[in-house]
Short mmCIF file of C-alpha atoms and ligand atoms in Angstrom, two decimals:
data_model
loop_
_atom_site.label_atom_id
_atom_site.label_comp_id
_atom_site.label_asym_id
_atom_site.label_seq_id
_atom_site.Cartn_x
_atom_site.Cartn_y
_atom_site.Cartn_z
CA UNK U 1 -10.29 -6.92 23.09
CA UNK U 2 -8.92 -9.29 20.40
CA UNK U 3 -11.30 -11.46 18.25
CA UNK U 4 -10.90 -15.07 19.81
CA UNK U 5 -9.20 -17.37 16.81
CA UNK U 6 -13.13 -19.31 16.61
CA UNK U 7 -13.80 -15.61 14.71
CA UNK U 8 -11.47 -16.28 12.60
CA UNK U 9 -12.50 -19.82 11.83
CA UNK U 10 -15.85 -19.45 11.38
CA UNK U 11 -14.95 -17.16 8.66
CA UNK U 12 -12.60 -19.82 6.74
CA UNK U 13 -15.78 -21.75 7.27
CA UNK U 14 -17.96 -19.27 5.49
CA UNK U 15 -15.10 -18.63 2.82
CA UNK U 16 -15.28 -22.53 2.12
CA UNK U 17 -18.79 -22.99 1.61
CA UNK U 18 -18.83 -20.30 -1.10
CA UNK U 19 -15.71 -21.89 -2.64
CA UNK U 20 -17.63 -25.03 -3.52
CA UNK U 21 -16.45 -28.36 -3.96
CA UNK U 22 -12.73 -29.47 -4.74
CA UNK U 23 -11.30 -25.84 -5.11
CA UNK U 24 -8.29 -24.26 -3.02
CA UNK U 25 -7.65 -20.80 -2.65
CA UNK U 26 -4.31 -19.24 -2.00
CA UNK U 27 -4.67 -15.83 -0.35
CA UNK U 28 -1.09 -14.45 0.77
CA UNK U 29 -0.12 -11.33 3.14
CA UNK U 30 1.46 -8.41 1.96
CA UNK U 31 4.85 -7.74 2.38
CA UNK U 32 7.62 -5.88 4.46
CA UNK U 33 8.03 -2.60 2.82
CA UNK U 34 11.26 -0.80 2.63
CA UNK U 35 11.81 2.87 3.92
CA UNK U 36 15.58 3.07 3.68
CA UNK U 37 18.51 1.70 4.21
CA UNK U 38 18.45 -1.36 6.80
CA UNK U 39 15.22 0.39 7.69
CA UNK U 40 11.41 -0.93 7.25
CA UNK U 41 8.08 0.56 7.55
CA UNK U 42 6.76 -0.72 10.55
CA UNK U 43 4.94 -4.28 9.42
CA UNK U 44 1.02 -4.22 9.23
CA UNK U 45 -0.35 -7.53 8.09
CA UNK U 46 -2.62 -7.28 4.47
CA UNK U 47 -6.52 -6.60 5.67
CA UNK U 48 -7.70 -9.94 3.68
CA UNK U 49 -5.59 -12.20 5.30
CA UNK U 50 -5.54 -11.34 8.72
CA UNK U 51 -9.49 -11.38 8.42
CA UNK U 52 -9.03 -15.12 7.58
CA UNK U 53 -6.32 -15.93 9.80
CA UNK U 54 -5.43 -14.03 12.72
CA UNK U 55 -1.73 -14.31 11.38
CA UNK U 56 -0.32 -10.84 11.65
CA UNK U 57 3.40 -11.80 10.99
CA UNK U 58 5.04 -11.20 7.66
CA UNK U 59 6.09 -13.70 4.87
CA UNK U 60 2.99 -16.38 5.42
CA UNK U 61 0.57 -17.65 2.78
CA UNK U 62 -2.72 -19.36 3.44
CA UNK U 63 -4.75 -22.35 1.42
CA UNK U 64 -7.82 -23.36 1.84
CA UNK U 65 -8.62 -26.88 -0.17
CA UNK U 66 -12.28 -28.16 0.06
CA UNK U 67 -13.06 -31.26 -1.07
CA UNK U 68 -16.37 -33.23 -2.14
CA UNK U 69 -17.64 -32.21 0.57
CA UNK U 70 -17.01 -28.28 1.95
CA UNK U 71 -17.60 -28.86 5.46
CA UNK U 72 -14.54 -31.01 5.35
CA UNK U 73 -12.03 -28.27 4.19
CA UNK U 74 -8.26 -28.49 5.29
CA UNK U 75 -6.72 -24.96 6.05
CA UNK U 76 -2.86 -24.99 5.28
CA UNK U 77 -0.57 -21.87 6.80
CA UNK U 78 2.80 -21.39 5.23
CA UNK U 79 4.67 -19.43 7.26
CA UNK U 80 8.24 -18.74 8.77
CA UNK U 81 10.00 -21.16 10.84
CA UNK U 82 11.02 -20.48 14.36
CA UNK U 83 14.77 -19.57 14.42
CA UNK U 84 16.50 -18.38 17.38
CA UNK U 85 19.16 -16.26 15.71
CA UNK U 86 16.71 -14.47 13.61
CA UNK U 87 14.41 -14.05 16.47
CA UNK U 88 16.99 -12.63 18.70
CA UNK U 89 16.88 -9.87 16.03
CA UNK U 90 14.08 -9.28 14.82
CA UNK U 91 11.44 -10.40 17.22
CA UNK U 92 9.67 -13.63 18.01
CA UNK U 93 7.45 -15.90 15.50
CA UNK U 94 4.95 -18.28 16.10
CA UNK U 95 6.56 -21.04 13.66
CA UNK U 96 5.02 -24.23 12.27
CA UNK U 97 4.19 -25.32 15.73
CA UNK U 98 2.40 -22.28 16.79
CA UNK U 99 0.62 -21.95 13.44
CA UNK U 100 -1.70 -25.31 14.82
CA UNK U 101 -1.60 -24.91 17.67
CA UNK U 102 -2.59 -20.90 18.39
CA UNK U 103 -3.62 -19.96 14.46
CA UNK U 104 -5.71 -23.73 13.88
CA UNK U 105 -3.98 -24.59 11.34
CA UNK U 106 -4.94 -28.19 9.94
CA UNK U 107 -1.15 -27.99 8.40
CA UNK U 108 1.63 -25.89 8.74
CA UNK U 109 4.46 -25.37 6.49
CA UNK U 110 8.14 -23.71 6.00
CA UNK U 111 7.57 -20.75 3.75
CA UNK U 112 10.14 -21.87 1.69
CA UNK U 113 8.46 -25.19 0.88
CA UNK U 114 5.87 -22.95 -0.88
CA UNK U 115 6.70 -23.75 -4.15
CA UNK U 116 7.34 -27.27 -3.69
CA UNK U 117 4.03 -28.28 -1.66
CA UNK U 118 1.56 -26.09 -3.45
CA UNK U 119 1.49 -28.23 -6.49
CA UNK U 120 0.48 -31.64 -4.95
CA UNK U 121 -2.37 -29.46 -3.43
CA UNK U 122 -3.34 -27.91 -6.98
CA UNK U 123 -4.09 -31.16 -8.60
CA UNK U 124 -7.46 -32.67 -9.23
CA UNK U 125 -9.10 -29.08 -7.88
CA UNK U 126 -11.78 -27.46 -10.02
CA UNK U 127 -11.37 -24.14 -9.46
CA UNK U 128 -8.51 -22.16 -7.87
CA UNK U 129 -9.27 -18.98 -5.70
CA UNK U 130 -6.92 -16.45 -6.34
CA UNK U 131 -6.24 -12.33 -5.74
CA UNK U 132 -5.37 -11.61 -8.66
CA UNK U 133 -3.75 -8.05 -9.49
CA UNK U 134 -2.74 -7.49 -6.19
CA UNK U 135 0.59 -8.08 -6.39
CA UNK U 136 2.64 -8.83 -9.76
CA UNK U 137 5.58 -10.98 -8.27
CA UNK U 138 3.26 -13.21 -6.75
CA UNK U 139 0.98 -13.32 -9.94
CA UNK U 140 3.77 -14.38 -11.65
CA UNK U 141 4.55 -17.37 -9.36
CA UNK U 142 0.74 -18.30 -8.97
CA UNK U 143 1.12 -18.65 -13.07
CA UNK U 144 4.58 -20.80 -12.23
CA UNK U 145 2.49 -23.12 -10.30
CA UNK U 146 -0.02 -23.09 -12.94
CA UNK U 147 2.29 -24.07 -15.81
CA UNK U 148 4.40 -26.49 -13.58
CA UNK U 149 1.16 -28.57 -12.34
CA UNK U 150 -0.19 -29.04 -15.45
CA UNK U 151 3.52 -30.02 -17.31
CA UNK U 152 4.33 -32.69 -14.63
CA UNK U 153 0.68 -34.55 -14.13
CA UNK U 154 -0.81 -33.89 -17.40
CA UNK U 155 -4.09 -36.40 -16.16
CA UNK U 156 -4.67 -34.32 -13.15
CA UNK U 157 -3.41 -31.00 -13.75
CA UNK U 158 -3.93 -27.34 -12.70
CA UNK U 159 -7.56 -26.11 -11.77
CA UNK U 160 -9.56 -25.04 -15.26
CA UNK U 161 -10.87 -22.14 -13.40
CA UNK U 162 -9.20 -18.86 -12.23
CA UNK U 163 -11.70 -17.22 -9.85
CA UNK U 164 -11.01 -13.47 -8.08
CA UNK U 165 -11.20 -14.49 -4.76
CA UNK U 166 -11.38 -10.85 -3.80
CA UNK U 167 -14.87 -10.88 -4.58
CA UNK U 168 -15.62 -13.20 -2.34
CA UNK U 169 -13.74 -11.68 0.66
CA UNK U 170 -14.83 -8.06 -0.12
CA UNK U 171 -18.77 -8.88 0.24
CA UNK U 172 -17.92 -10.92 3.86
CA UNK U 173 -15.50 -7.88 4.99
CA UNK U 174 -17.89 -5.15 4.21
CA UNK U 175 -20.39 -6.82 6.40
CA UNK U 176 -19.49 -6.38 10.00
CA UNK U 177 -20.35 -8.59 12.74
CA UNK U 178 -20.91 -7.22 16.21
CA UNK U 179 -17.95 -7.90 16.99
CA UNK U 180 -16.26 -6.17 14.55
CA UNK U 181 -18.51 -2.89 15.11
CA UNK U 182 -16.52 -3.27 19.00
CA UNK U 183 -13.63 -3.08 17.84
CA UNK U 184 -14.33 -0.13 14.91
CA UNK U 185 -16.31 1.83 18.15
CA UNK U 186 -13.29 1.09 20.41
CA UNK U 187 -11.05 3.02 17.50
CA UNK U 188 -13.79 5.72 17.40
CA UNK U 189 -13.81 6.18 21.09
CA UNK U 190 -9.81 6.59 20.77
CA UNK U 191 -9.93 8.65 17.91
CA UNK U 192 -12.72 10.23 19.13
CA UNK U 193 -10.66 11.48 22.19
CA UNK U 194 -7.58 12.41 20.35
CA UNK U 195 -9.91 15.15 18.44
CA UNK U 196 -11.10 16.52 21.51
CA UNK U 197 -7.62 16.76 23.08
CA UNK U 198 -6.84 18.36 20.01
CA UNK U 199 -9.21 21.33 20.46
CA UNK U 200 -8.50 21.89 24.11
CA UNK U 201 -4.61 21.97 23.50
CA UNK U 202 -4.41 24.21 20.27
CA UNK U 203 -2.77 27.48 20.45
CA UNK U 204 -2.32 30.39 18.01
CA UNK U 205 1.51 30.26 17.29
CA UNK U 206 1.87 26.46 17.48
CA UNK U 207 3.03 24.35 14.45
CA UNK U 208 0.58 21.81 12.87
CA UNK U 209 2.81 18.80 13.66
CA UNK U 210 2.64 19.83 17.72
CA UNK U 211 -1.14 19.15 17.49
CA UNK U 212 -0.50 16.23 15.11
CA UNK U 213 1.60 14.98 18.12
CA UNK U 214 -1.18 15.64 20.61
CA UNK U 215 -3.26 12.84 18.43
CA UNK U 216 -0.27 10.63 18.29
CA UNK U 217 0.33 11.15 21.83
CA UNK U 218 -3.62 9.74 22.34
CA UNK U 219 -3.30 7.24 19.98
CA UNK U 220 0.37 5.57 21.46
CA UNK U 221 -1.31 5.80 24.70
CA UNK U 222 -3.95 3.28 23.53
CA UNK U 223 -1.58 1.13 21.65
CA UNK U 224 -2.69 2.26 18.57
CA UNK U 225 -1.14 3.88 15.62
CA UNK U 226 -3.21 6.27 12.47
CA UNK U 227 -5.56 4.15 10.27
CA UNK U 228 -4.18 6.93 7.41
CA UNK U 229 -1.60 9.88 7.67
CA UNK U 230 -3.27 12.53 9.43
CA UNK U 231 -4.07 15.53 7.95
CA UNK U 232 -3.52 18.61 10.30
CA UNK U 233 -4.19 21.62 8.01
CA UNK U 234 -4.88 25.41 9.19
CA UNK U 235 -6.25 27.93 7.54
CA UNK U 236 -6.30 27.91 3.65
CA UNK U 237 -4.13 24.21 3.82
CA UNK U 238 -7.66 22.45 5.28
CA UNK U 239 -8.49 23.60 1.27
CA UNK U 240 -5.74 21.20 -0.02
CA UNK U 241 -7.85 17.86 0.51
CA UNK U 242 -4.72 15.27 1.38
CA UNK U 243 -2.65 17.68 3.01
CA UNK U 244 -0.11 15.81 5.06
CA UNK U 245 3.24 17.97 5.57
CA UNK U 246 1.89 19.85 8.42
CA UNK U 247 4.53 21.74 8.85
CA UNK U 248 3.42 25.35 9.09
CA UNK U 249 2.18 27.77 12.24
CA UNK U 250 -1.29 28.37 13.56
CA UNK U 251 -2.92 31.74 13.53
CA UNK U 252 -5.17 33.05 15.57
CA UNK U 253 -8.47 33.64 13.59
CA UNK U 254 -8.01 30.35 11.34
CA UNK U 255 -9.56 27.07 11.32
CA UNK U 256 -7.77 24.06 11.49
CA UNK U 257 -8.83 21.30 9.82
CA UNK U 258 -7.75 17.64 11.18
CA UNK U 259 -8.77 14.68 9.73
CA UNK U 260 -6.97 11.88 11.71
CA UNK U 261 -7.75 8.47 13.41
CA UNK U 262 -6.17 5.20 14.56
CA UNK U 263 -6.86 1.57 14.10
CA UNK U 264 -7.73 -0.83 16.65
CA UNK U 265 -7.20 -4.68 16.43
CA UNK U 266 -6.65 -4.35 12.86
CA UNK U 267 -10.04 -1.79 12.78
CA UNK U 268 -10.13 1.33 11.65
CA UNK U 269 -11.82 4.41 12.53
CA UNK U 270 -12.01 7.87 10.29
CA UNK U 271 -12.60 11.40 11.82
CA UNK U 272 -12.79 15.13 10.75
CA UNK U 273 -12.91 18.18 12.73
CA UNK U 274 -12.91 21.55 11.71
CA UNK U 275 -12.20 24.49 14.52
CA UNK U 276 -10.88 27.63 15.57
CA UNK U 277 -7.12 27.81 16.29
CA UNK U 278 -8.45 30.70 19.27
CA UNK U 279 -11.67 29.03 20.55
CA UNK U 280 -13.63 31.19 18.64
CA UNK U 281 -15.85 31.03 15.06
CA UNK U 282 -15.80 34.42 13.18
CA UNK U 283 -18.72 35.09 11.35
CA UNK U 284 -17.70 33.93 7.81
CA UNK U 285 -16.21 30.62 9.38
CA UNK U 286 -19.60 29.98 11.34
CA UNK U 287 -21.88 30.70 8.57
CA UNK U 288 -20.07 27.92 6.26
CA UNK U 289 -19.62 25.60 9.14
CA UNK U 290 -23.32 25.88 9.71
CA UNK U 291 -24.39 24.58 5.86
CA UNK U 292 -21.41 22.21 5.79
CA UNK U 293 -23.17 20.76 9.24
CA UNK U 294 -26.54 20.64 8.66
CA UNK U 295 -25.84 18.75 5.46
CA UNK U 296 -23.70 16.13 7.61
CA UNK U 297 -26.49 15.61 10.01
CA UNK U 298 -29.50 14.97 7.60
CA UNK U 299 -26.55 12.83 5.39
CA UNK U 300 -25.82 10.69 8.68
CA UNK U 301 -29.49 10.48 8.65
CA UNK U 302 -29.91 9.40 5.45
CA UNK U 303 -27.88 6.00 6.47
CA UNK U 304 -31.00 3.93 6.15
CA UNK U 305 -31.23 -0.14 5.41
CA UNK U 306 -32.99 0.13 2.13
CA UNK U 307 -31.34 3.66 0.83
CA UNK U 308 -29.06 3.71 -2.10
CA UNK U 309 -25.66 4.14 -1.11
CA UNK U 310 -25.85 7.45 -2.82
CA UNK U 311 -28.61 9.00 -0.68
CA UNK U 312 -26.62 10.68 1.83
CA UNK U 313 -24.15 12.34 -0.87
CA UNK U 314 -27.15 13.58 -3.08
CA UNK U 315 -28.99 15.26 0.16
CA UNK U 316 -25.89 16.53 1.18
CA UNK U 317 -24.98 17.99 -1.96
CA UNK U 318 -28.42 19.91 -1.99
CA UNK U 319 -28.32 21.38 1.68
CA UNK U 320 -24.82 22.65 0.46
CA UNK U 321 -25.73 24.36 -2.52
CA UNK U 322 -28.82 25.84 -0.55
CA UNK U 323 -26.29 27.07 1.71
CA UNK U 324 -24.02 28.68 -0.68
CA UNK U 325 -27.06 30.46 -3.09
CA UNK U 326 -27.77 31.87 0.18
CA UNK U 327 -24.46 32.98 1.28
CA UNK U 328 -23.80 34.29 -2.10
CA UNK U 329 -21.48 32.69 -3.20
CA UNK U 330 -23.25 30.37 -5.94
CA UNK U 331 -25.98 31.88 -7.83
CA UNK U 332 -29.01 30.49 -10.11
CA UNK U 333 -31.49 28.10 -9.85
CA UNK U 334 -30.56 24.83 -7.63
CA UNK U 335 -32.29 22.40 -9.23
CA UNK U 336 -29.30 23.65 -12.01
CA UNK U 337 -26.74 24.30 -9.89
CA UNK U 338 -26.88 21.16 -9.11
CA UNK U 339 -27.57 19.08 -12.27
CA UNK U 340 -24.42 21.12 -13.78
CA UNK U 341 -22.28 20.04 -10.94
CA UNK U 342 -21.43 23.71 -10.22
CA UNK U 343 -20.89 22.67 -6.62
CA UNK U 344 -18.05 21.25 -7.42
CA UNK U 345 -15.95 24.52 -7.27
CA UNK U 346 -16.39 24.38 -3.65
CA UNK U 347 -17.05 20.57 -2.90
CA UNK U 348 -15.39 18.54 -5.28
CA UNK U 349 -15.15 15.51 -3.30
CA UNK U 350 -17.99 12.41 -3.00
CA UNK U 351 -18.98 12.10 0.91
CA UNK U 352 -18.09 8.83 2.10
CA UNK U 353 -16.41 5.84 1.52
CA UNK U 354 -17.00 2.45 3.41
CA UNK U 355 -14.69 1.91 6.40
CA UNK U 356 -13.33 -1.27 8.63
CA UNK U 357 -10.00 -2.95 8.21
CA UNK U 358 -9.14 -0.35 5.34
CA UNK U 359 -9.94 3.21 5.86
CA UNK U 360 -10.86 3.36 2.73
CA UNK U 361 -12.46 -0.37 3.06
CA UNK U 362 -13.22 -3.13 0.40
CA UNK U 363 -17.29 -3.56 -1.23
CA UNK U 364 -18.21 -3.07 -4.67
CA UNK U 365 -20.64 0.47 -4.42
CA UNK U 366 -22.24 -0.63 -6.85
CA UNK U 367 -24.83 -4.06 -8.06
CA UNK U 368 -24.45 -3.74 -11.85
CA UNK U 369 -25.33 -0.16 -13.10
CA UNK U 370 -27.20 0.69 -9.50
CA UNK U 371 -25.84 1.91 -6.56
CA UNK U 372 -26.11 -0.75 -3.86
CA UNK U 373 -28.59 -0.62 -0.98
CA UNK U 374 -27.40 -0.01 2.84
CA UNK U 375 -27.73 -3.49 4.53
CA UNK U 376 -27.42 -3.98 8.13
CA UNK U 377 -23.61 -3.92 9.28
CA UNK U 378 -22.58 -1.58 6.75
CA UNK U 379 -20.31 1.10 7.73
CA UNK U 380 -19.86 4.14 5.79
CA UNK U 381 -18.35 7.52 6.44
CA UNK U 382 -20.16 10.98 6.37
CA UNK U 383 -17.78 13.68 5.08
CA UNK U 384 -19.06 16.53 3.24
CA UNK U 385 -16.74 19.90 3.25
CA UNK U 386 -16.94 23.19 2.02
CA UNK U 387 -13.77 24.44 0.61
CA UNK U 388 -12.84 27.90 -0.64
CA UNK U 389 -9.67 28.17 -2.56
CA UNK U 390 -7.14 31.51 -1.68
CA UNK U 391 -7.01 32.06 -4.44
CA UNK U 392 -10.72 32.21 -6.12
CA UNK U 393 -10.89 35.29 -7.49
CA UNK U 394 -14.91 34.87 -8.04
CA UNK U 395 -16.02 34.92 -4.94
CA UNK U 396 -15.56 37.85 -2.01
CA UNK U 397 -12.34 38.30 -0.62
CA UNK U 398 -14.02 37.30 3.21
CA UNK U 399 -14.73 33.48 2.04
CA UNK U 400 -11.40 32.90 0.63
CA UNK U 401 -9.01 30.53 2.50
CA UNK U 402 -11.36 28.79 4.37
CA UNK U 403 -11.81 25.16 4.11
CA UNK U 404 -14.35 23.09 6.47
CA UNK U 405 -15.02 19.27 6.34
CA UNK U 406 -17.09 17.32 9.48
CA UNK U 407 -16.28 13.63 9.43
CA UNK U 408 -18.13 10.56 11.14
CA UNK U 409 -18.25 6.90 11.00
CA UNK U 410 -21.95 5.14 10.70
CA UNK U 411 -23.18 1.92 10.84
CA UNK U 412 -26.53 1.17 8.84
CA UNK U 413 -28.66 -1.05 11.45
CA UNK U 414 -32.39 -1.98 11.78
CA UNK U 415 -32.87 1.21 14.27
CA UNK U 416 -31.58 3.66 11.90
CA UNK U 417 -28.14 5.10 11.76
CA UNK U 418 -25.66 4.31 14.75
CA UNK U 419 -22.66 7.22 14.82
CA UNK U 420 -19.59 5.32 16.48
CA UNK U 421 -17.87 8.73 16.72
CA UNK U 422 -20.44 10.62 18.49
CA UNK U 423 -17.45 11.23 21.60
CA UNK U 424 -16.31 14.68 19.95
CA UNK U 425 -18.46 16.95 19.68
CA UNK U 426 -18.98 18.98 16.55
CA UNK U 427 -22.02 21.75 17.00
CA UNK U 428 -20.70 25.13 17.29
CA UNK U 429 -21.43 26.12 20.68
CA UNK U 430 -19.67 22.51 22.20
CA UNK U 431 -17.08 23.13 20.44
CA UNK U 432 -16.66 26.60 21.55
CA UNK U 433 -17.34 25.70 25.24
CA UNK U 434 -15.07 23.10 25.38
CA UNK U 435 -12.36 25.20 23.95
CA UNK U 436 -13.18 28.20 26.73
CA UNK U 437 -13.39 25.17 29.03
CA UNK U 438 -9.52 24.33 28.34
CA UNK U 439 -8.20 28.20 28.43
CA UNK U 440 -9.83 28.84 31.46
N1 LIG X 1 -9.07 10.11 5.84
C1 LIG X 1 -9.30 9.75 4.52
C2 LIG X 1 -10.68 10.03 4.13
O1 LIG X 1 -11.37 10.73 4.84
O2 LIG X 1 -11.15 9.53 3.15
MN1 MN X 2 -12.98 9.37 5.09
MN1 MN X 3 -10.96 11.16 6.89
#
């Protein structure tokens, strides 16, 4: 499923009512990034301006003018022209034509008039929405276009206002619509089965890039690619929180930790497992699993409309130092353990982090001093881990190396918590079964 373009308009409609009267804002996508020699990174359009456009080709600026009255807004893309050479290369482009007439476009433009048309559309505007910080070459030519308006029609001149438009565009993207939460569950379900094949294909003796392939392998099938550089670790490398070389062999009596997941449509989905390279938990590896699980569950169900965004990190936090004062391996009072962070030594991360178009998605965490309250449409993950370094001399010698984190995606709604990556399973004794399932 792709959003139908109307999606995408009703959000420029949104955008422009918040804009106000005679303002424009100029929101550009990111751009080609080089690898090496003749060589890019494959092209993925910036989050922002897709969600406004639909335009996932690089090299194309958008502008959004409202006048007296918002309803009446004009939409301007900027993007490259059509050119049969350059798309016998390098693939085909929609062009000024295609920008009206598939992307709605009220105007369309060369790229390269950029600089020339955008100061007739600066003048007479009050305020001018802008990204600002996001990228210092552009900056510098939104400043250009500043100085250059105001120097040639001195009795119309440059907007007095400089507004971040990114705050505007971060509160409307960390709301998603329903059918937005499709497309994140449709990554989820993908992701969802690329874990699973994960845990019926592992074998002691294989290297952490052959499972890493048996992800990719799920996610090319689907036409998708990883939201983030998966993280394949095994044994005491699941303890090294962005681990990413997996490039080493895995034993028989470790855990591997994966923390991988694609993006759908532009949507993005974010998933940890934790299991046992040879189907089976030993005893130290179940007993920490265990804590590090029940404090996911009553996290996840700490997802409430009304909660502070906090809640499910502060009752996660607890369950886990419950767990490890009765393991042994913290001791003292919780109520202390906790207020002195002492936690930390073995979960030093926070445990979530909203998710959509970004993994790591866009919405201030906080209103002021407060942490904000889940709304409906929120998604957030629910992460917490358990990690024991190798090399930790002060705890026993049976914990060390072992590093567990359980990973799923939640959306706040009016019936409680919905778990979009509910597909893989994550309790002990599924995970065990399905792993027997596979050998057998
Ligand atoms: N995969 C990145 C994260 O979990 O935050
Ligand atoms: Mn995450
Ligand atoms: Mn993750």
């Amino acid at each position: 499923m792709k959003l139908p373009q109307a999606d995408f308009q009703h959000r420029r409609d949104r955008l422009a009512e918040k804009m106000g009267p005679n303002s424009i804002a100029i929101i550009a996508t990111r751009e080609e990034m080089y690898r090496n020699r003749d060589a890019d990174y494959k092209f993925r359009a910036d989050s922002s301006f897709f969600y406004l456009t639909g335009f996932a080709e690089p090299e194309a600026v958008a502008v959004i003018e409202t006048f007296e009255d918002v309803t009446d807004y004009s939409y301007s893309l900027f993007c490259r022209e059509r050119n049969r050479e350059m798309e016998i290369w390098n693939g085909y482009r929609a062009g000024i034509d295609g920008a009206i007439e598939d992307y709605d476009a009220d105007e369309a433009y060369a790229i390269d008039l950029l600089d020339e048309e955008i100061i007739e559309k600066l003048l007479n505007k009050e305020r001018l929405y802008y990204r600002i910080g996001q990228n210092a070459a552009f900056d510098a030519r939104v400043s250009q276009w500043i100085k250059k308006a105001d120097a040639e029609h001195r009795h119309q001149g440059a907007p007095a206002q400089l507004v971040q438009l990114d705050r505007i565009v971060d509160e409307m993207r960390l709301i998603k619509s329903p059918q937005e939460l499709e497309l994140m569950q449709t990554a989820s379900k993908i992701s969802a089965q690329a874990h699973t094949r994960a845990m019926q294909m592992v074998r002691p003796g294989m290297m952490e890039y052959e499972l890493e392939a048996e992800l990719n392998y799920i996610f090319g099938q689907n036409g998708c690619v990883p939201s983030y550089n998966s993280i394949v670790g095994g044994g005491a490398n699941a303890c090294i929180l962005h681990y990413v070389e997996n490039n080493q062999p895995l034993k028989g009596g470790d855990l591997v930790l994966i923390d991988a997941a694609c993006e759908y449509e532009f949507y993005a989905s974010d998933i940890t497992r934790t299991f046992p390279v040879n189907g089976k938990f030993s005893a130290e590896q179940k007993a920490l699993y265990e804590v590090v699980l029940a404090s996911q569950y009553a996290a996840i169900d700490a997802v409430r409309i009304g909660n502070s965004y906090r809640e499910p990190h502060e009752v996660a936090v607890k369950i886990l130092t419950e767990g490890l004062i009765e393991l042994g391996l913290l001791k003292g009072d919780i109520n202390e353990l906790i207020e002195t962070e002492a936690y930390r030594q073995f979960y030093m991360h926070g445990t979530g982090h909203w998710l959509g178009m970004d993994v790591h998605d866009v919405g201030s965490y906080k209103k002021g001093e407060d942490w904000r309250q889940y709304e409906e449409g929120m998604v957030v993950t629910v992460e917490p881990g358990l990690y024991i370094a190798p090399d930790d001399e002060t705890v026993d010698k049976k914990w060390r190396g072992i590093g567990i984190r359980i990973e799923d995606d939640v959306v706040a709604t009016s019936k409680g918590p919905r778990v979009l990556t509910a597909d893989v399973v994550k309790d002990i004794a599924d995970i065990e079964h399905l792993m027997a399932q596979a050998k057998a």
